[in-house]
Amino acid sequence: MKKNESFNCAYANILVTGGAGFIGSNFIRYLFGRSAFKGRIINYDKLTYAGNTASLKDVAGKYGTDRYSFIKGDICDCGKVLRALKKYAVDAIVHFAAESHVDRSIFGPKDFIETNVHGSFSMLEAARNYWNGRKDVRFHHISTDEVYGSLGRTGAFSETTPYDPRSPYSASKASSDHIARSYYHTYGLPVTLSNCSNNYGPYHYPEKLIPLLILNALAGKPLPVYGDGLNVRDWLYVEDHCGAIWEILGKGRPGESYNVGGNCEKKNIDVVRAVCGGLESVRPSAGNSALKGRKYSDLITFVKDRPGHDRRYAVDASKIRRELGWKPAHNFENGLKSTIDWYLENSAWLAAIKETSYSGWLKKNYLLRK
Ligand code: NAD
Ligand code: DAU
């Protein structure tokens, strides 16, 4: 067994929703990397703008015939989910699928309510119906630290912090958390939850802060900083998040929630400066014709703030550390370096995204922030 595998995976057929997205695709790759996991993964994904089968091309090529299946489907389609559960004798569900971008939830909350609330409800119903009281199964619901609201200068979210969501995105996630928990208490469905902070790393859709900064900097475009840039987020390298989910699947107690964080609070402006510095060291602006003699940091542009912008998030992840022995393996410096290197080496993945509706969204977002 590899060093971090302190248990044998009890599940043979794991259905991952949203497996074509950022964290889901990293999680599928992570799972196939565990020697303790010998089973099949069924990736159930609607392929919205954020879903991309290219993110799993290597996995599909290597495991496609016997250990990996992809189903294009909507989590709101309970019947289709149920058929997939039956067909593959699924014994664990890891539910990532969601509309995930706060800015988009501000411009158009409907899809967030549909997918995050109705879709999660539909997943839970399909699981309850198919498993019919079994206890040797698991429904793991992926959630966010944003359900807890906004912090002042001190303190950190623990699992007992009252929910106080403040954007349509976080409200929809909070709602699905409550529904998931209710299925444990009411029907005994073996549900676990995790509430994680800001992830970053490979395959991150470039509407989110870090990949957007990398992309814009390389193209000599403005690096938009919302408001005064002093909002604080806790950053976690995506592979560490995957490791936490793996530990919860293996050893987490049904009915419990686990906070997951990087113990890595940063002001947004410091993240922006770190990305500029990281790029200068591997792809100096002096040699980049798009920069026209400017440094990457010259592109930093303060723009109108996000409405209802939560000021500070910080995560107390002591429960998962104490109970399951999980802690992050990456720090921000090496995680960011790996991320920048990955984007520089994977320009084809990015180019394909740029051909989609991506630029339309950016234009809309940017104009609204002027
Ligand atoms: P993402 O936007 O990159 O990917 C979402 C995936 O879900 C996409 O592949 C998309 O096609 C799929 N999807 C969307 N609607 C669907 C539907 N109706 N039916 C089936 N598939 C659908 O998101 P992400 O950043 O990978 O986030 C994954 C999960 O983790 C979400 O639940 C999110 O709330 C949570 N989360 C994310 C972060 C973060 O920093 N990214 C932090 C904490 C929690
Ligand atoms: O905290 C966990 C959450 O982290 C997840 O639940 C969400 O799915 C995920 O998208 C992320 O939400 P954020 O809103 O924190 O991520 P985003 O990358 O959009 O923004 C990070 C911070 O940077 C936030 O304070 C807003 C700011 N920002 C963002 C963008 C896109 C900017 O200043 N400029 C930008 O261009």
XYZ file of C-alpha atoms and ligand atoms in Angstrom:
450
model
C 0.000 0.000 0.000
C 1.173 3.559 -0.674
C 2.152 5.637 2.341
C -1.130 7.526 2.603
C -3.321 4.426 2.241
C -4.112 3.302 5.728
C -7.219 1.317 4.731
C -8.544 -0.790 1.895
C -11.165 0.883 -0.247
C -14.470 -0.757 0.601
C -16.164 0.333 -2.610
C -16.042 -1.429 -5.962
C -18.074 0.861 -8.217
C -17.895 4.570 -7.491
C -20.166 7.000 -9.333
C -18.612 10.464 -9.481
C -20.916 13.315 -10.494
C -19.273 16.332 -12.125
C -16.196 14.243 -12.903
C -15.449 16.298 -16.001
C -15.041 19.464 -13.930
C -12.016 20.830 -12.110
C -12.006 18.924 -8.807
C -13.940 15.916 -10.117
C -11.406 15.199 -12.868
C -8.525 15.559 -10.418
C -10.339 13.240 -8.013
C -10.861 10.535 -10.647
C -7.162 10.652 -11.545
C -6.290 10.563 -7.832
C -8.524 7.532 -7.233
C -6.973 5.572 -10.076
C -3.596 6.366 -8.498
C -4.517 4.512 -5.245
C -3.366 0.917 -5.136
C -6.095 0.274 -2.550
C -8.763 1.101 -5.143
C -9.301 -1.761 -7.573
C -12.766 -0.906 -8.823
C -14.599 0.995 -11.555
C -15.399 4.712 -11.771
C -18.536 5.923 -13.486
C -18.253 9.594 -14.366
C -21.750 11.113 -14.625
C -21.597 14.643 -16.015
C -23.855 16.950 -18.027
C -20.883 18.631 -19.716
C -21.950 22.196 -19.061
C -19.533 24.972 -20.052
C -17.372 23.829 -17.087
C -17.255 20.143 -18.014
C -14.520 18.970 -20.333
C -13.806 15.369 -21.293
C -10.336 16.478 -22.455
C -9.452 16.789 -18.762
C -9.653 12.978 -18.532
C -8.284 11.946 -21.906
C -5.381 10.068 -20.288
C -7.690 8.266 -17.842
C -10.191 7.261 -20.536
C -7.326 5.968 -22.681
C -5.799 3.915 -19.884
C -8.867 2.575 -18.057
C -11.661 3.132 -20.585
C -12.566 -0.427 -21.454
C -12.888 -2.054 -18.067
C -12.518 0.395 -15.178
C -13.839 3.753 -16.430
C -17.221 4.707 -17.927
C -18.521 8.111 -18.888
C -22.233 8.946 -18.924
C -23.418 12.294 -20.255
C -26.376 13.122 -18.055
C -28.059 15.696 -15.857
C -28.175 15.046 -12.109
C -31.716 16.463 -12.162
C -32.721 13.396 -14.229
C -33.369 11.031 -11.305
C -34.440 8.163 -13.588
C -31.230 8.282 -15.586
C -29.126 8.379 -12.421
C -31.067 5.398 -11.043
C -30.455 3.396 -14.225
C -26.735 4.149 -13.970
C -26.662 3.063 -10.312
C -28.349 -0.234 -11.213
C -26.349 -0.917 -14.359
C -23.004 -0.553 -12.590
C -24.038 -1.859 -9.142
C -22.770 1.393 -7.652
C -21.851 1.200 -3.977
C -20.495 4.758 -3.472
C -21.390 8.156 -4.882
C -19.072 11.161 -4.711
C -21.248 14.119 -5.611
C -19.272 17.043 -7.045
C -21.643 18.194 -9.822
C -22.696 21.781 -9.274
C -22.753 25.238 -10.734
C -19.653 26.498 -8.945
C -18.872 30.098 -9.874
C -20.052 32.834 -7.485
C -20.008 35.591 -10.149
C -22.236 33.552 -12.456
C -24.662 32.952 -9.580
C -24.995 36.709 -9.189
C -25.834 37.238 -12.868
C -28.086 34.185 -13.157
C -29.074 32.235 -10.035
C -31.610 29.912 -11.702
C -29.166 27.237 -12.854
C -27.656 27.196 -9.356
C -30.994 26.428 -7.748
C -31.805 23.835 -10.430
C -28.534 21.935 -10.291
C -27.284 22.495 -6.775
C -30.601 22.160 -4.962
C -32.924 20.105 -7.204
C -30.046 18.116 -8.678
C -28.633 17.171 -5.280
C -32.119 16.224 -4.092
C -32.531 14.051 -7.184
C -29.173 12.327 -6.526
C -30.177 11.596 -2.931
C -33.546 10.215 -4.045
C -31.916 7.931 -6.615
C -29.458 6.665 -3.983
C -32.185 6.107 -1.380
C -34.332 4.263 -3.873
C -31.530 2.050 -5.205
C -29.743 1.259 -1.939
C -32.997 0.725 -0.075
C -31.642 0.760 3.487
C -28.164 -0.721 2.811
C -25.479 0.428 5.211
C -22.393 -0.805 3.337
C -22.666 2.071 0.848
C -21.735 5.763 0.901
C -23.075 9.067 -0.439
C -20.361 11.701 -0.107
C -21.594 15.241 -0.692
C -19.003 17.848 -1.663
C -19.622 21.311 -0.277
C -17.887 24.585 0.411
C -16.710 26.765 3.270
C -18.857 29.555 1.764
C -21.970 28.129 3.480
C -20.680 29.597 6.755
C -20.769 33.207 5.519
C -18.143 35.877 6.062
C -15.652 36.232 8.938
C -14.247 39.333 10.620
C -10.531 39.725 11.272
C -10.268 36.713 13.587
C -11.670 33.211 13.967
C -12.193 30.283 11.628
C -15.137 28.159 10.485
C -15.586 24.907 12.373
C -18.136 22.175 11.642
C -20.435 23.698 14.279
C -20.358 27.250 12.891
C -23.967 28.203 12.011
C -24.699 28.427 8.298
C -24.982 31.988 6.964
C -24.731 31.819 3.150
C -24.764 35.162 1.363
C -24.597 34.554 -2.401
C -27.035 32.555 -4.541
C -24.187 30.042 -5.007
C -23.491 29.559 -1.307
C -27.216 29.558 -0.486
C -27.788 26.774 -3.012
C -24.877 24.761 -1.571
C -26.129 25.317 1.991
C -29.545 24.116 0.951
C -28.132 20.916 -0.557
C -26.040 20.312 2.588
C -29.172 20.463 4.724
C -31.059 18.117 2.408
C -28.148 15.662 2.377
C -27.958 15.677 6.165
C -31.723 15.188 6.403
C -31.407 11.974 4.354
C -29.003 10.613 6.942
C -31.203 11.517 9.896
C -34.534 10.605 8.337
C -33.762 7.618 6.121
C -30.446 6.417 7.528
C -28.726 6.937 4.158
C -24.958 6.730 4.882
C -24.136 10.342 3.995
C -20.883 12.188 4.683
C -20.168 15.837 3.842
C -17.048 17.912 3.357
C -16.828 21.717 3.300
C -13.695 22.855 1.568
C -11.919 26.153 0.957
C -10.633 27.571 -2.375
C -8.955 24.918 -4.513
C -6.357 25.617 -7.165
C -4.299 23.440 -9.485
C -4.450 21.751 -12.913
C -7.633 21.696 -15.049
C -9.138 24.727 -13.255
C -11.570 26.579 -15.518
C -10.060 30.024 -16.196
C -12.999 32.057 -14.911
C -11.692 31.505 -11.349
C -9.047 33.799 -9.900
C -5.753 31.893 -10.239
C -6.126 30.418 -13.753
C -7.683 33.685 -14.968
C -4.639 35.585 -13.722
C -2.226 33.184 -15.430
C -4.086 33.349 -18.718
C -4.518 37.123 -18.715
C -0.951 37.812 -17.621
C 0.511 35.714 -20.418
C -1.715 37.541 -22.920
C -0.825 41.001 -21.555
C -4.435 41.581 -20.428
C -5.623 43.322 -17.219
C -5.479 41.333 -13.971
C -8.820 42.297 -12.376
C -8.801 42.706 -8.610
C -12.267 43.143 -7.108
C -12.695 46.016 -4.635
C -9.651 46.805 -2.516
C -8.060 43.366 -2.978
C -8.017 42.781 0.775
C -10.601 39.980 0.862
C -9.080 36.842 2.317
C -9.452 33.260 1.082
C -7.907 30.013 2.310
C -6.134 28.177 -0.525
C -5.765 24.423 -0.933
C -3.971 22.547 -3.704
C -6.585 20.368 -5.418
C -4.678 17.107 -4.923
C -4.807 17.698 -1.165
C -8.591 18.092 -1.381
C -8.758 14.773 -3.257
C -6.705 13.153 -0.491
C -9.142 14.460 2.114
C -12.134 13.004 0.247
C -10.316 9.674 -0.037
C -9.789 9.606 3.738
C -13.443 10.479 4.390
C -14.623 7.727 2.026
C -12.410 5.244 3.802
C -12.712 6.262 7.426
C -15.296 9.043 7.757
C -18.329 8.438 9.942
C -21.778 8.565 8.282
C -23.757 11.621 9.324
C -20.603 13.677 9.870
C -19.286 16.803 8.153
C -15.579 17.486 7.764
C -14.066 20.898 7.108
C -11.136 20.807 4.673
C -8.687 23.682 4.314
C -5.097 24.527 3.532
C -4.326 26.585 6.647
C -3.242 29.102 4.051
C -5.045 32.425 4.357
C -4.087 34.998 1.762
C -5.343 38.428 0.762
C -6.412 38.430 -2.893
C -3.859 41.091 -3.794
C -1.102 38.880 -2.366
C -2.317 35.973 -4.497
C -2.210 38.249 -7.551
C 1.333 39.356 -6.719
C 2.413 35.750 -6.124
C 1.123 34.732 -9.559
C 2.964 37.669 -11.168
C 6.164 36.736 -9.324
C 5.812 33.060 -10.200
C 5.376 33.867 -13.883
C 8.328 36.281 -13.881
C 10.591 33.475 -12.675
C 9.591 30.866 -15.279
C 8.363 33.001 -18.237
C 9.866 36.486 -17.735
C 7.717 39.352 -19.007
C 10.801 40.803 -20.707
C 10.708 37.939 -23.220
C 6.921 38.050 -23.755
C 5.976 40.265 -26.704
C 2.357 40.581 -25.477
C 3.634 42.571 -22.496
C 5.152 45.317 -24.673
C 7.833 46.179 -22.132
C 5.563 46.040 -19.087
C 6.000 43.704 -16.126
C 3.204 41.261 -15.230
C 2.510 43.301 -12.088
C 1.884 46.400 -14.254
C -1.293 44.640 -15.455
C -2.925 44.674 -12.003
C -6.212 46.593 -12.326
C -8.591 47.346 -9.465
C -12.206 46.949 -10.638
C -15.689 47.296 -9.165
C -16.296 44.893 -6.289
C -18.352 41.697 -6.469
C -21.790 42.435 -4.910
C -22.014 40.942 -1.419
C -18.334 39.970 -1.592
C -17.575 37.909 1.538
C -14.643 39.525 3.312
C -12.758 36.653 4.848
C -12.860 32.859 4.938
C -10.696 30.708 7.203
C -11.126 27.023 7.862
C -10.487 25.123 11.059
C -9.623 21.669 9.693
C -8.635 20.172 13.048
C -11.465 17.601 13.035
C -10.348 15.811 9.874
C -6.749 15.973 11.058
C -7.587 14.575 14.486
C -10.100 11.918 13.431
C -8.809 10.819 10.019
C -5.148 11.883 10.092
C -5.453 14.135 7.024
C -3.371 17.260 6.501
C -2.348 19.076 3.320
C 0.909 17.972 1.726
C 1.446 21.123 -0.374
C 2.193 24.674 0.661
C 1.109 27.665 -1.412
C 4.550 28.226 -2.920
C 5.043 24.734 -4.334
C 1.348 24.341 -5.200
C 1.347 27.590 -7.152
C 4.564 26.671 -8.923
C 3.092 23.319 -10.028
C -0.052 25.112 -11.166
C 1.800 27.717 -13.228
C 4.004 25.016 -14.765
C 0.925 22.960 -15.646
C -0.772 25.872 -17.440
C 2.393 26.672 -19.358
C 2.704 23.039 -20.448
C -0.967 22.591 -21.352
C -1.697 25.408 -23.749
C -3.768 23.082 -25.980
C -6.220 22.397 -23.129
C -6.570 26.151 -22.609
C -6.832 26.969 -26.299
C -9.782 24.573 -26.647
C -11.581 26.329 -23.800
C -10.980 29.737 -25.310
C -12.856 28.598 -28.428
C -16.048 28.023 -26.413
C -18.413 30.584 -24.841
C -15.608 31.523 -22.439
C -14.678 34.867 -23.961
C -18.335 35.965 -24.067
C -18.623 35.379 -20.342
C -15.424 37.254 -19.567
C -16.549 40.233 -21.606
C -19.882 40.320 -19.803
C -18.258 40.001 -16.383
C -15.628 42.617 -17.120
C -18.091 45.164 -18.510
C -20.314 44.814 -15.466
C -17.339 45.529 -13.265
C -16.180 48.717 -14.957
P -16.599 22.931 -11.900
O -17.526 24.051 -12.236
O -15.208 22.963 -12.412
O -17.223 21.554 -12.403
C -18.585 21.239 -12.220
C -18.893 19.990 -13.035
O -20.268 19.628 -12.799
C -18.739 20.187 -14.542
O -18.065 19.083 -15.110
C -20.177 20.272 -15.044
O -20.338 19.811 -16.386
C -20.894 19.372 -14.040
N -22.316 19.701 -13.921
C -22.856 20.940 -13.713
N -24.199 20.849 -13.677
C -24.507 19.535 -13.838
C -25.721 18.810 -13.868
N -26.915 19.433 -13.748
N -25.682 17.467 -14.038
C -24.476 16.830 -14.168
N -23.306 17.462 -14.174
C -23.316 18.805 -13.994
O -16.645 22.815 -10.323
P -15.477 22.462 -9.290
O -14.726 23.682 -8.980
O -14.790 21.239 -9.745
O -16.384 22.124 -7.999
C -16.856 20.796 -7.764
C -17.631 20.779 -6.462
O -16.788 21.204 -5.403
C -18.842 21.691 -6.432
O -19.860 21.033 -5.733
C -18.369 22.915 -5.669
O -19.444 23.545 -5.021
C -17.405 22.270 -4.688
N -16.315 23.116 -4.191
C -15.469 23.735 -5.071
C -14.383 24.465 -4.590
C -13.409 25.158 -5.509
O -12.555 25.904 -5.032
N -13.479 24.939 -6.810
C -14.193 24.577 -3.198
C -15.100 23.941 -2.335
C -16.142 23.193 -2.841
O -14.386 28.995 -0.864
C -14.685 27.919 -1.726
C -15.203 28.456 -3.040
O -14.074 28.970 -3.753
C -15.932 27.413 -3.877
O -17.068 26.966 -3.187
C -16.319 27.977 -5.242
O -16.894 26.969 -6.050
C -15.064 28.500 -5.924
O -15.400 29.106 -7.156
C -14.360 29.511 -5.022
O -15.167 30.699 -4.867
P -14.521 32.164 -4.876
O -15.564 33.138 -5.204
O -13.737 32.391 -3.634
O -13.466 31.979 -6.100
P -13.006 32.985 -7.237
O -11.803 32.375 -7.877
O -14.126 33.391 -8.118
O -12.540 34.272 -6.422
C -11.510 34.201 -5.438
C -11.377 35.598 -4.824
O -10.804 36.472 -5.820
C -12.689 36.226 -4.439
O -12.503 36.991 -3.269
C -13.049 37.134 -5.614
C -11.700 37.549 -6.127
N -11.583 37.766 -7.600
C -12.056 36.780 -8.424
C -11.924 36.921 -9.793
C -12.479 35.850 -10.724
C -10.933 38.885 -8.089
O -10.499 39.757 -7.318
N -10.810 39.014 -9.447
C -11.293 38.072 -10.323
O -11.158 38.270 -11.557
